[in-house]
Amino acid sequence: MEVLYDRGPSVPPSVDRWVAGSGYLIGGQLVLTAAHVVDHRQGLGDDERVLVRTVPGTEYAADVLLVCDRDSEIDLALLKIVDSDFTEVLPPAAFARVDRDSSATVEGCWAVGFPQFGEADPVLEEGSRRDTWHIHGHILPGGKLRAGLLALQVNDTPRPLPDGSLAGSEWQGMSGAVVFVSDLHVGELAVGVVVEHHRPEGESALTVTPITALAGLPAAAQWWQQLGVTRPGQLPVLPPPPVLVRGGRASADQAWRSHWDPRARGVERAARPGWFFTGRRRALGELVGWLCAPPERVDPLRVVTGGPGSGKSAVLARLVTLSDPAYRAAMPVPLTADDPVFALPAGTIDLAVHL
């Protein structure tokens, strides 16, 4: 979405009345953007207003719900669309933190915004000339450590206007675009917001405020609540830690993180923390007893079957993961003696294949 801040008709002629930036609808009526796009303002004057404009061109009134002040040096703002005509329903975005101690590159970064070089012929009926631009790139965790910011290296170079009349940065207007990382197993994870293009760093280097910068704010709890993050200290980490190969057992499989672990914990996506598995005690007890018994020559197989959503994958994942001693030791709460899997010896399962 485009974010449009109207300073009102009373501004001096030398000051631009309209400030344009980018934003992203992160779920419900909430739009995440950069604080400077709305001039770090929360309470607006009578002649000031904030609008968000969709890609098709529809404009909606919005309020500044939360905004970081200039002194905080955290350039984030959260808007709420208050227009009754807005009926879009989207699920909330998921967030992640970048491991600043990692030497690995965070690949698969992308954002969509409205940079100044995207201006061409009018693309909306009212005469707007700025179109969307979809960027891809990567983040090196060791960049901008002292500033507490992230450096996004964009794969493409900006396109100047044909007449070469651009003033300032070609990326102007990209501020406020939310940067996501595409994870093959987890999905799209938001890590921060584009806030600046500092020319000496390169024509395709954008500065990003990480979402984890909120942790240092007095209003951090309010921010996390609005963003739908219940446990900010347990956000997924990017880049993900390398898969550990332990003797060629099941934990070496890349499906461990994307399938076995979340199913064993009773969640749909690995990005969600917590342990919610309950029930299926009879099935687990029978399978643990079979796995612990001597092999049967005549009947060496077992098939777990049931209707959709009945818990087949969760039962199997429970056995696979808790056969791994390291995984079991890392559980926040140890298994109790009455748990059907308690008696499963470590290393019982040598190989698990997810197809």
Short mmCIF file of C-alpha atoms in Angstrom, two decimals:
data_model
loop_
_atom_site.label_atom_id
_atom_site.label_comp_id
_atom_site.label_asym_id
_atom_site.label_seq_id
_atom_site.Cartn_x
_atom_site.Cartn_y
_atom_site.Cartn_z
CA MET A 1 0.00 0.00 0.00
CA GLU A 2 0.99 3.62 -0.54
CA VAL A 3 0.97 5.71 2.62
CA LEU A 4 0.06 9.37 2.04
CA TYR A 5 0.55 11.99 4.77
CA ASP A 6 -1.20 15.31 4.13
CA ARG A 7 0.35 18.16 6.11
CA GLY A 8 -2.64 20.33 5.27
CA PRO A 9 -3.13 23.45 3.14
CA SER A 10 -1.46 25.76 5.67
CA VAL A 11 2.12 24.57 5.02
CA PRO A 12 4.48 27.12 3.47
CA PRO A 13 4.85 26.99 -0.33
CA SER A 14 8.44 25.82 0.08
CA VAL A 15 7.30 22.65 1.92
CA ASP A 16 5.73 19.71 0.15
CA ARG A 17 2.16 19.31 1.35
CA TRP A 18 2.07 15.56 0.64
CA VAL A 19 4.56 12.98 1.87
CA ALA A 20 4.38 9.63 0.07
CA GLY A 21 5.82 6.33 1.24
CA SER A 22 5.12 2.63 1.28
CA GLY A 23 3.43 0.31 3.75
CA TYR A 24 2.16 -3.22 4.05
CA LEU A 25 -1.16 -4.55 5.29
CA ILE A 26 0.02 -7.02 7.92
CA GLY A 27 -3.44 -8.29 8.82
CA GLY A 28 -6.81 -6.94 9.86
CA GLN A 29 -6.80 -3.15 9.51
CA LEU A 30 -3.13 -2.68 10.44
CA VAL A 31 -0.52 -1.22 8.11
CA LEU A 32 3.16 -1.32 9.07
CA THR A 33 5.33 1.49 7.73
CA ALA A 34 8.20 3.83 8.66
CA ALA A 35 7.73 6.54 11.27
CA HIS A 36 9.20 9.30 9.10
CA VAL A 37 6.56 8.64 6.44
CA VAL A 38 4.03 10.18 8.88
CA ASP A 39 6.59 12.69 10.20
CA HIS A 40 6.83 10.77 13.52
CA ARG A 41 3.38 12.15 14.32
CA GLN A 42 0.60 10.35 16.18
CA GLY A 43 -1.74 13.17 17.07
CA LEU A 44 -2.54 15.04 13.85
CA GLY A 45 -3.80 18.59 13.50
CA ASP A 46 -7.24 19.49 12.23
CA ASP A 47 -5.96 20.04 8.70
CA GLU A 48 -3.70 16.97 8.62
CA ARG A 49 -4.64 13.45 7.57
CA VAL A 50 -3.20 10.06 6.73
CA LEU A 51 -4.45 8.01 3.79
CA VAL A 52 -3.50 4.57 2.54
CA ARG A 53 -3.93 3.83 -1.13
CA THR A 54 -4.29 0.29 -2.44
CA VAL A 55 -2.68 -0.92 -5.65
CA PRO A 56 -5.97 -0.50 -7.61
CA GLY A 57 -6.11 3.10 -6.35
CA THR A 58 -8.75 3.05 -3.61
CA GLU A 59 -7.92 5.43 -0.76
CA TYR A 60 -8.87 4.85 2.87
CA ALA A 61 -8.57 7.07 5.92
CA ALA A 62 -6.18 5.85 8.60
CA ASP A 63 -5.07 6.76 12.10
CA VAL A 64 -1.56 6.53 13.47
CA LEU A 65 -1.98 3.82 16.09
CA LEU A 66 1.65 3.61 17.27
CA VAL A 67 4.72 5.55 16.18
CA CYS A 68 8.30 5.77 17.43
CA ASP A 69 9.57 9.26 18.19
CA ARG A 70 12.68 10.71 16.60
CA ASP A 71 14.75 10.41 19.78
CA SER A 72 14.26 6.64 19.86
CA GLU A 73 15.99 6.33 16.45
CA ILE A 74 13.58 3.47 15.71
CA ASP A 75 11.81 4.31 12.46
CA LEU A 76 8.60 2.29 12.76
CA ALA A 77 4.92 3.21 12.72
CA LEU A 78 1.70 1.23 12.83
CA LEU A 79 -1.41 2.59 11.16
CA LYS A 80 -5.01 1.50 11.55
CA ILE A 81 -7.44 1.87 8.66
CA VAL A 82 -10.55 3.51 10.11
CA ASP A 83 -12.55 3.85 6.90
CA SER A 84 -15.82 1.90 7.15
CA ASP A 85 -15.61 1.02 3.45
CA PHE A 86 -12.50 -1.09 4.04
CA THR A 87 -13.52 -4.75 4.14
CA GLU A 88 -10.26 -6.57 3.29
CA VAL A 89 -9.67 -9.62 5.49
CA LEU A 90 -6.13 -10.96 5.69
CA PRO A 91 -4.47 -13.25 8.24
CA PRO A 92 -1.82 -11.64 10.45
CA ALA A 93 1.76 -11.59 9.24
CA ALA A 94 4.41 -13.70 10.96
CA PHE A 95 7.66 -12.13 12.18
CA ALA A 96 11.23 -13.30 12.65
CA ARG A 97 14.53 -11.98 13.96
CA VAL A 98 17.89 -11.96 12.21
CA ASP A 99 20.71 -13.69 14.07
CA ARG A 100 23.32 -10.91 14.16
CA ASP A 101 26.02 -13.38 15.20
CA SER A 102 25.55 -15.57 12.13
CA SER A 103 28.06 -15.56 9.30
CA ALA A 104 25.49 -16.94 6.85
CA THR A 105 23.53 -14.77 4.43
CA VAL A 106 19.78 -14.34 4.85
CA GLU A 107 18.59 -15.20 1.36
CA GLY A 108 15.13 -14.87 -0.15
CA CYS A 109 14.45 -11.31 1.05
CA TRP A 110 11.78 -9.32 -0.78
CA ALA A 111 9.61 -6.22 -0.49
CA VAL A 112 7.05 -4.33 -2.55
CA GLY A 113 6.94 -0.54 -2.52
CA PHE A 114 6.53 2.65 -4.51
CA PRO A 115 9.99 4.08 -5.32
CA GLN A 116 10.39 7.37 -7.12
CA PHE A 117 11.97 5.76 -10.16
CA GLY A 118 8.68 3.86 -10.60
CA GLU A 119 7.10 7.05 -11.92
CA ALA A 120 6.06 6.93 -15.56
CA ASP A 121 2.82 7.63 -17.40
CA PRO A 122 -0.26 7.99 -15.17
CA VAL A 123 -1.31 4.59 -13.81
CA LEU A 124 -4.41 5.71 -11.87
CA GLU A 125 -7.39 7.70 -13.08
CA GLU A 126 -6.70 10.64 -10.75
CA GLY A 127 -3.28 11.04 -12.33
CA SER A 128 -0.96 9.17 -10.00
CA ARG A 129 2.20 8.25 -11.89
CA ARG A 130 3.88 5.94 -9.36
CA ASP A 131 3.67 2.18 -9.79
CA THR A 132 4.74 -0.72 -7.59
CA TRP A 133 8.24 -2.17 -7.61
CA HIS A 134 9.03 -5.68 -6.38
CA ILE A 135 12.59 -6.09 -5.12
CA HIS A 136 14.59 -9.16 -4.13
CA GLY A 137 17.87 -9.36 -2.28
CA HIS A 138 19.72 -10.61 0.76
CA ILE A 139 20.80 -9.46 4.23
CA LEU A 140 24.27 -9.92 5.71
CA PRO A 141 23.70 -10.17 9.50
CA GLY A 142 27.02 -8.52 10.33
CA GLY A 143 26.18 -5.22 8.61
CA LYS A 144 25.16 -2.08 10.58
CA LEU A 145 25.60 -3.76 13.95
CA ARG A 146 26.47 -0.59 15.83
CA ALA A 147 23.41 1.23 14.52
CA GLY A 148 21.15 -1.73 15.30
CA LEU A 149 19.93 -1.74 11.70
CA LEU A 150 19.97 -4.20 8.81
CA ALA A 151 21.56 -3.76 5.39
CA LEU A 152 19.44 -5.11 2.53
CA GLN A 153 21.40 -5.61 -0.67
CA VAL A 154 18.93 -5.47 -3.58
CA ASN A 155 19.67 -7.58 -6.63
CA ASP A 156 18.45 -4.95 -9.10
CA THR A 157 19.73 -1.42 -9.67
CA PRO A 158 17.24 1.48 -9.56
CA ARG A 159 15.91 2.81 -12.85
CA PRO A 160 16.26 6.58 -13.34
CA LEU A 161 13.58 8.54 -15.15
CA PRO A 162 14.21 8.89 -18.90
CA ASP A 163 14.91 12.62 -18.61
CA GLY A 164 17.31 12.08 -15.69
CA SER A 165 15.49 14.69 -13.61
CA LEU A 166 15.37 12.78 -10.36
CA ALA A 167 16.46 14.70 -7.27
CA GLY A 168 17.70 12.85 -4.22
CA SER A 169 17.59 9.07 -4.12
CA GLU A 170 15.88 7.03 -6.81
CA TRP A 171 14.59 4.83 -3.96
CA GLN A 172 12.65 7.69 -2.37
CA GLY A 173 9.14 6.42 -1.62
CA MET A 174 10.34 2.89 -0.86
CA SER A 175 10.55 3.82 2.81
CA GLY A 176 7.93 1.95 4.81
CA ALA A 177 8.01 -1.19 2.67
CA VAL A 178 8.03 -4.28 4.87
CA VAL A 179 10.88 -6.71 4.16
CA PHE A 180 9.93 -10.39 4.15
CA VAL A 181 12.06 -13.50 3.96
CA SER A 182 10.69 -16.48 2.03
CA ASP A 183 11.26 -19.72 3.91
CA LEU A 184 10.59 -22.90 1.97
CA HIS A 185 9.13 -24.67 5.00
CA VAL A 186 7.72 -21.88 7.18
CA GLY A 187 6.39 -19.37 4.66
CA GLU A 188 6.82 -15.57 4.58
CA LEU A 189 8.39 -13.98 7.66
CA ALA A 190 8.63 -10.21 8.16
CA VAL A 191 11.98 -9.02 9.54
CA GLY A 192 11.79 -5.23 9.27
CA VAL A 193 10.91 -2.06 7.38
CA VAL A 194 12.88 -0.13 4.74
CA VAL A 195 13.78 3.30 6.14
CA GLU A 196 16.59 4.80 4.06
CA HIS A 197 18.86 4.66 1.05
CA HIS A 198 22.29 5.95 2.03
CA ARG A 199 24.01 6.63 -1.30
CA PRO A 200 27.64 6.03 -0.15
CA GLU A 201 26.71 2.43 0.68
CA GLY A 202 25.82 1.70 -2.93
CA GLU A 203 23.01 2.33 -5.36
CA SER A 204 21.21 -0.87 -4.36
CA ALA A 205 21.84 -0.95 -0.59
CA LEU A 206 18.77 -0.16 1.53
CA THR A 207 18.70 0.35 5.29
CA VAL A 208 16.11 -1.64 7.22
CA THR A 209 14.87 -1.19 10.79
CA PRO A 210 14.50 -4.70 12.25
CA ILE A 211 11.21 -5.50 13.93
CA THR A 212 13.18 -6.66 16.97
CA ALA A 213 14.25 -3.04 17.60
CA LEU A 214 10.89 -2.68 19.35
CA ALA A 215 12.26 -4.63 22.31
CA GLY A 216 14.00 -1.53 23.65
CA LEU A 217 10.92 0.69 23.68
CA PRO A 218 8.91 1.56 26.79
CA ALA A 219 5.79 0.69 24.76
CA ALA A 220 7.24 -2.62 23.50
CA ALA A 221 4.46 -4.71 25.06
CA GLN A 222 1.82 -2.60 23.33
CA TRP A 223 3.60 -2.97 20.00
CA TRP A 224 3.91 -6.75 20.28
CA GLN A 225 0.26 -7.05 21.28
CA GLN A 226 -0.88 -5.13 18.21
CA LEU A 227 1.42 -7.19 15.98
CA GLY A 228 -0.01 -10.41 17.42
CA VAL A 229 3.34 -11.59 18.80
CA THR A 230 2.76 -13.35 22.11
CA ARG A 231 6.36 -14.40 22.74
CA PRO A 232 8.77 -11.90 21.16
CA GLY A 233 11.72 -13.66 22.76
CA GLN A 234 10.91 -16.82 20.80
CA LEU A 235 10.61 -15.43 17.28
CA PRO A 236 11.93 -17.72 14.53
CA VAL A 237 15.61 -17.08 13.83
CA LEU A 238 17.05 -16.29 10.40
CA PRO A 239 19.19 -17.61 8.89
CA PRO A 240 18.09 -20.94 10.40
CA PRO A 241 20.76 -22.88 12.27
CA PRO A 242 22.36 -25.66 10.25
CA VAL A 243 20.77 -29.09 10.47
CA LEU A 244 22.85 -31.26 12.76
CA VAL A 245 23.66 -34.74 11.50
CA ARG A 246 23.80 -37.12 14.44
CA GLY A 247 24.98 -40.49 13.29
CA GLY A 248 22.78 -40.47 10.19
CA ARG A 249 19.59 -40.76 12.27
CA ALA A 250 16.27 -39.11 11.58
CA SER A 251 17.33 -35.68 12.86
CA ALA A 252 19.64 -35.30 9.85
CA ASP A 253 16.67 -35.06 7.51
CA GLN A 254 15.75 -31.54 6.37
CA ALA A 255 12.11 -32.46 6.92
CA TRP A 256 12.86 -32.47 10.63
CA ARG A 257 12.32 -28.73 10.96
CA SER A 258 9.49 -28.39 8.46
CA HIS A 259 7.41 -31.46 9.30
CA TRP A 260 8.42 -33.68 12.22
CA ASP A 261 9.04 -30.97 14.81
CA PRO A 262 5.87 -28.86 14.29
CA ARG A 263 3.63 -31.95 14.04
CA ALA A 264 5.12 -33.36 17.23
CA ARG A 265 4.39 -30.11 19.06
CA GLY A 266 0.84 -29.87 17.71
CA VAL A 267 1.28 -26.73 15.58
CA GLU A 268 0.73 -26.14 11.88
CA ARG A 269 3.89 -24.14 11.18
CA ALA A 270 7.37 -24.36 12.63
CA ALA A 271 7.36 -20.59 13.21
CA ARG A 272 4.79 -20.96 15.99
CA PRO A 273 6.34 -21.67 19.39
CA GLY A 274 4.84 -23.87 22.09
CA TRP A 275 3.80 -27.48 22.75
CA PHE A 276 0.12 -28.31 22.28
CA PHE A 277 0.04 -32.04 21.58
CA THR A 278 -2.62 -33.87 23.62
CA GLY A 279 -4.54 -37.14 23.37
CA ARG A 280 -3.99 -40.18 21.12
CA ARG A 281 -2.68 -42.01 24.18
CA ARG A 282 -4.02 -45.42 23.15
CA ALA A 283 -2.49 -45.29 19.67
CA LEU A 284 0.84 -44.08 21.05
CA GLY A 285 0.86 -46.74 23.74
CA GLU A 286 0.25 -49.52 21.22
CA LEU A 287 2.96 -48.25 18.89
CA VAL A 288 5.52 -47.77 21.66
CA GLY A 289 4.81 -51.32 22.87
CA TRP A 290 5.29 -52.67 19.34
CA LEU A 291 8.52 -50.71 18.84
CA CYS A 292 9.94 -51.95 22.15
CA ALA A 293 9.00 -55.59 21.56
CA PRO A 294 11.26 -58.06 19.69
CA PRO A 295 10.82 -57.92 15.90
CA GLU A 296 8.07 -60.12 14.49
CA ARG A 297 9.10 -62.16 11.47
CA VAL A 298 5.55 -62.87 10.35
CA ASP A 299 4.05 -59.41 10.94
CA PRO A 300 6.86 -56.81 10.85
CA LEU A 301 4.82 -53.78 9.71
CA ARG A 302 2.34 -51.36 11.20
CA VAL A 303 0.08 -48.94 9.30
CA VAL A 304 -1.32 -45.85 11.02
CA THR A 305 -4.53 -44.82 9.32
CA GLY A 306 -7.47 -42.51 10.01
CA GLY A 307 -9.58 -39.71 8.62
CA PRO A 308 -8.22 -36.27 7.65
CA GLY A 309 -7.13 -34.31 10.71
CA SER A 310 -7.37 -37.30 13.04
CA GLY A 311 -3.74 -36.97 14.13
CA LYS A 312 -1.85 -39.54 12.07
CA SER A 313 1.07 -37.24 11.29
CA ALA A 314 1.17 -35.95 14.86
CA VAL A 315 1.34 -39.48 16.30
CA LEU A 316 4.16 -40.50 13.99
CA ALA A 317 6.03 -37.23 14.55
CA ARG A 318 5.73 -37.68 18.30
CA LEU A 319 7.48 -41.04 18.03
CA VAL A 320 10.13 -39.84 15.59
CA THR A 321 11.16 -36.73 17.53
CA LEU A 322 11.06 -38.22 21.02
CA SER A 323 13.23 -41.09 19.86
CA ASP A 324 15.99 -38.48 19.55
CA PRO A 325 17.68 -37.97 22.97
CA ALA A 326 18.85 -34.44 22.14
CA TYR A 327 15.35 -33.38 21.11
CA ARG A 328 13.83 -34.87 24.24
CA ALA A 329 16.41 -33.15 26.44
CA ALA A 330 15.56 -29.78 24.88
CA MET A 331 11.85 -30.01 25.74
CA PRO A 332 10.75 -27.15 28.03
CA VAL A 333 8.96 -29.62 30.30
CA PRO A 334 10.26 -33.21 30.64
CA LEU A 335 7.98 -36.11 29.79
CA THR A 336 6.06 -37.47 32.75
CA ALA A 337 6.07 -41.16 33.62
CA ASP A 338 2.45 -41.55 32.58
CA ASP A 339 3.13 -40.28 29.04
CA PRO A 340 2.78 -43.14 26.53
CA VAL A 341 6.09 -42.15 24.90
CA PHE A 342 8.01 -42.05 28.19
CA ALA A 343 9.07 -45.70 27.80
CA LEU A 344 10.35 -45.26 24.23
CA PRO A 345 14.11 -45.93 24.31
CA ALA A 346 16.44 -43.34 22.82
CA GLY A 347 17.46 -44.14 19.26
CA THR A 348 14.59 -46.55 18.62
CA ILE A 349 13.84 -44.97 15.25
CA ASP A 350 16.77 -44.95 12.82
CA LEU A 351 15.13 -43.35 9.80
CA ALA A 352 11.99 -41.33 9.12
CA VAL A 353 10.93 -40.50 5.55
CA HIS A 354 8.38 -37.80 4.78
CA LEU A 355 6.85 -38.08 1.31
#
